[in-house]
Amino acid sequence: MKFKLPREVKRIGEMLIEKGFQAYLVGGCVRDMAMDMDPKDWDIATDAKPEKIQEIFEDSVYENTFGTVGIKTESDDPTLKVIEVTTFRVEGSYSDKRRPDEVRFVKTIEEDLSRRDFTINALALDLNGGKEYIDPFGGEKDLGKGIVRAVRNPEDRFEEDALRLLRAVRLSAQLGFLMEEDTEKAIRKKAKLIQHVAHERVRDELTKLIMTPHAADGIIKLQSLGLLPYIIPELEEGVGCKQNKHHVYEVFEHNVKALEYAAKKNYPFEVRLASLLHDVGKPRTKRGRGKDVTFHGHEIVGARMAKHILTKLKFSKEVIENVTHLVRYHMFYYNVGDVSEAGVRRFLARVGPENIDNILKVREADRIGSRVPKAFPYKLRHLLFMIEKVKRDPLHPKMLKIKGDDVMNILGISPGPKVGMILSILLEDVLADPLKNTKEYLTGKTKELGDFSEKELKILSKKAQEKKERAELGIEGEMKKKYHVT
Ligand code: ATP
Ligand code: MG
């Protein structure tokens, strides 16, 4: 077997070997190369202790106590920027399900491989000219067969570190592999242990799972193996939740199908996650029976649930906000002639023009995921045309021809809630008719509004807001009624 290794990796191996240490490539990169895939990162295992590694490599960082030293290289390739070199080690158990209680450095690569999770991840290649794998657990054979099999006794592996339950599913989805029978049995049996794993670790594996092309299979597997109730219980609520006559799939299946489409199209992470969660609110808003059930407001309930799910899993504030927003606004229906330009402007103001692209992607995943390809493309093109037409119109208070300072000057008032209220009423006027966005008109209107008390303004701005909501319901609600899409 011949491997082509990047210069940076070879160099690190040579430097360790020159100093009399061993150096092996281990883990995902060996697996990926064997499968003719490009490794996402490079891991080297060595008998040199962390202090020694740092002595040999000036530009290195040792941030944890588990023996991994990150070595910075000059490479521009993101997979090669930092190469991790880890001292041969074994781990104690993860009694708090976060970190190993202890790590112990060991002398041989074989011992190091024995602490790894799956046989396909427990292969090593000697950087000192080895042509054969170091393969104590039959990883090469399992790679050939396409099987994820735990190293030695599966139940023991999952008890030591329950994150491996999820890793097994992620790897099999990522590689398109089957799960070995005893490994799968052990996952079912130990599934509930995943609830004790630190949420950050679960989040990182879940993210990798969602980014694989077979993400949907992975979610189905999580469900069938009994892991889903401990990771996203809200999705489990959709299992067996039948929909109305316009849908062939149950809620869970439909959410998964939407993700399947988003993954197939290689859409970005937030779109995939939003596709998976877009109808998560349906089970809790289901009313009626049989073929006529409704799910009114499921996008509002769903957005709240998405926020809760993602917060619990410790996703970043940005991911939480964006995904929640996509779930909230995925019910965007449009039909030529039914919605005025002002309606599109109001909708755009609410949703944010920068989010339209992703909202349409989620909507597309929703449609294709329900297996009802209607004549949307024409409507969609028309909508895009309308958006194009109005998107340079003022949609935000900042785009008004007069600002907060002007309002204060005109009325001779100091900063306070009144200024914001007036601006939002002005914006409503301009959304309805962009030609009103002139200094002259807005100054006049401001003077008019200045006569009202704060309390009266509050009522007026609430009324304007309601008008906006009604307009939005005009887009969403009317269409929904018309097409029974709920
Ligand atoms: P990817 O291709 O996504 O990087 P990977 O297999 O390299 O997949 P990493 O999380 O980078 O996954 O881990 C590198 C290696 O470390 C694994 O191949 C495996 O040998 C070992 N490993 C990682 N996490 C665990 C774990 N929880 N238990 C046992 N071994 C693990
Ligand atoms: Mg890796």
Tab-separated table of N, CA and C and ligand atoms in Angstrom, residues 28-29 31 40-41 43 208, ligand 2:
chain	number	residue	atom	x	y	z
A	28	GLY	N	-8.841	9.039	12.476
A	28	GLY	CA	-9.627	9.351	11.291
A	28	GLY	C	-8.827	9.480	10.003
A	29	CYS	N	-7.591	10.001	10.095
A	29	CYS	CA	-6.849	10.225	8.851
A	29	CYS	C	-6.442	8.905	8.204
A	31	ARG	N	-8.079	6.066	8.510
A	31	ARG	CA	-9.351	5.546	7.997
A	31	ARG	C	-9.727	6.231	6.676
A	40	LYS	N	-9.746	15.005	7.243
A	40	LYS	CA	-10.156	16.335	7.715
A	40	LYS	C	-9.147	16.904	8.700
A	41	ASP	N	-8.381	16.019	9.311
A	41	ASP	CA	-7.301	16.462	10.187
A	41	ASP	C	-6.294	15.322	10.311
A	43	ASP	N	-3.689	13.235	12.804
A	43	ASP	CA	-3.303	12.947	14.197
A	43	ASP	C	-2.105	12.016	14.204
A	208	LYS	N	-21.462	17.285	13.344
A	208	LYS	CA	-20.811	16.466	12.308
A	208	LYS	C	-21.830	15.580	11.613
B	2	MG	MG	-10.375	13.519	13.195
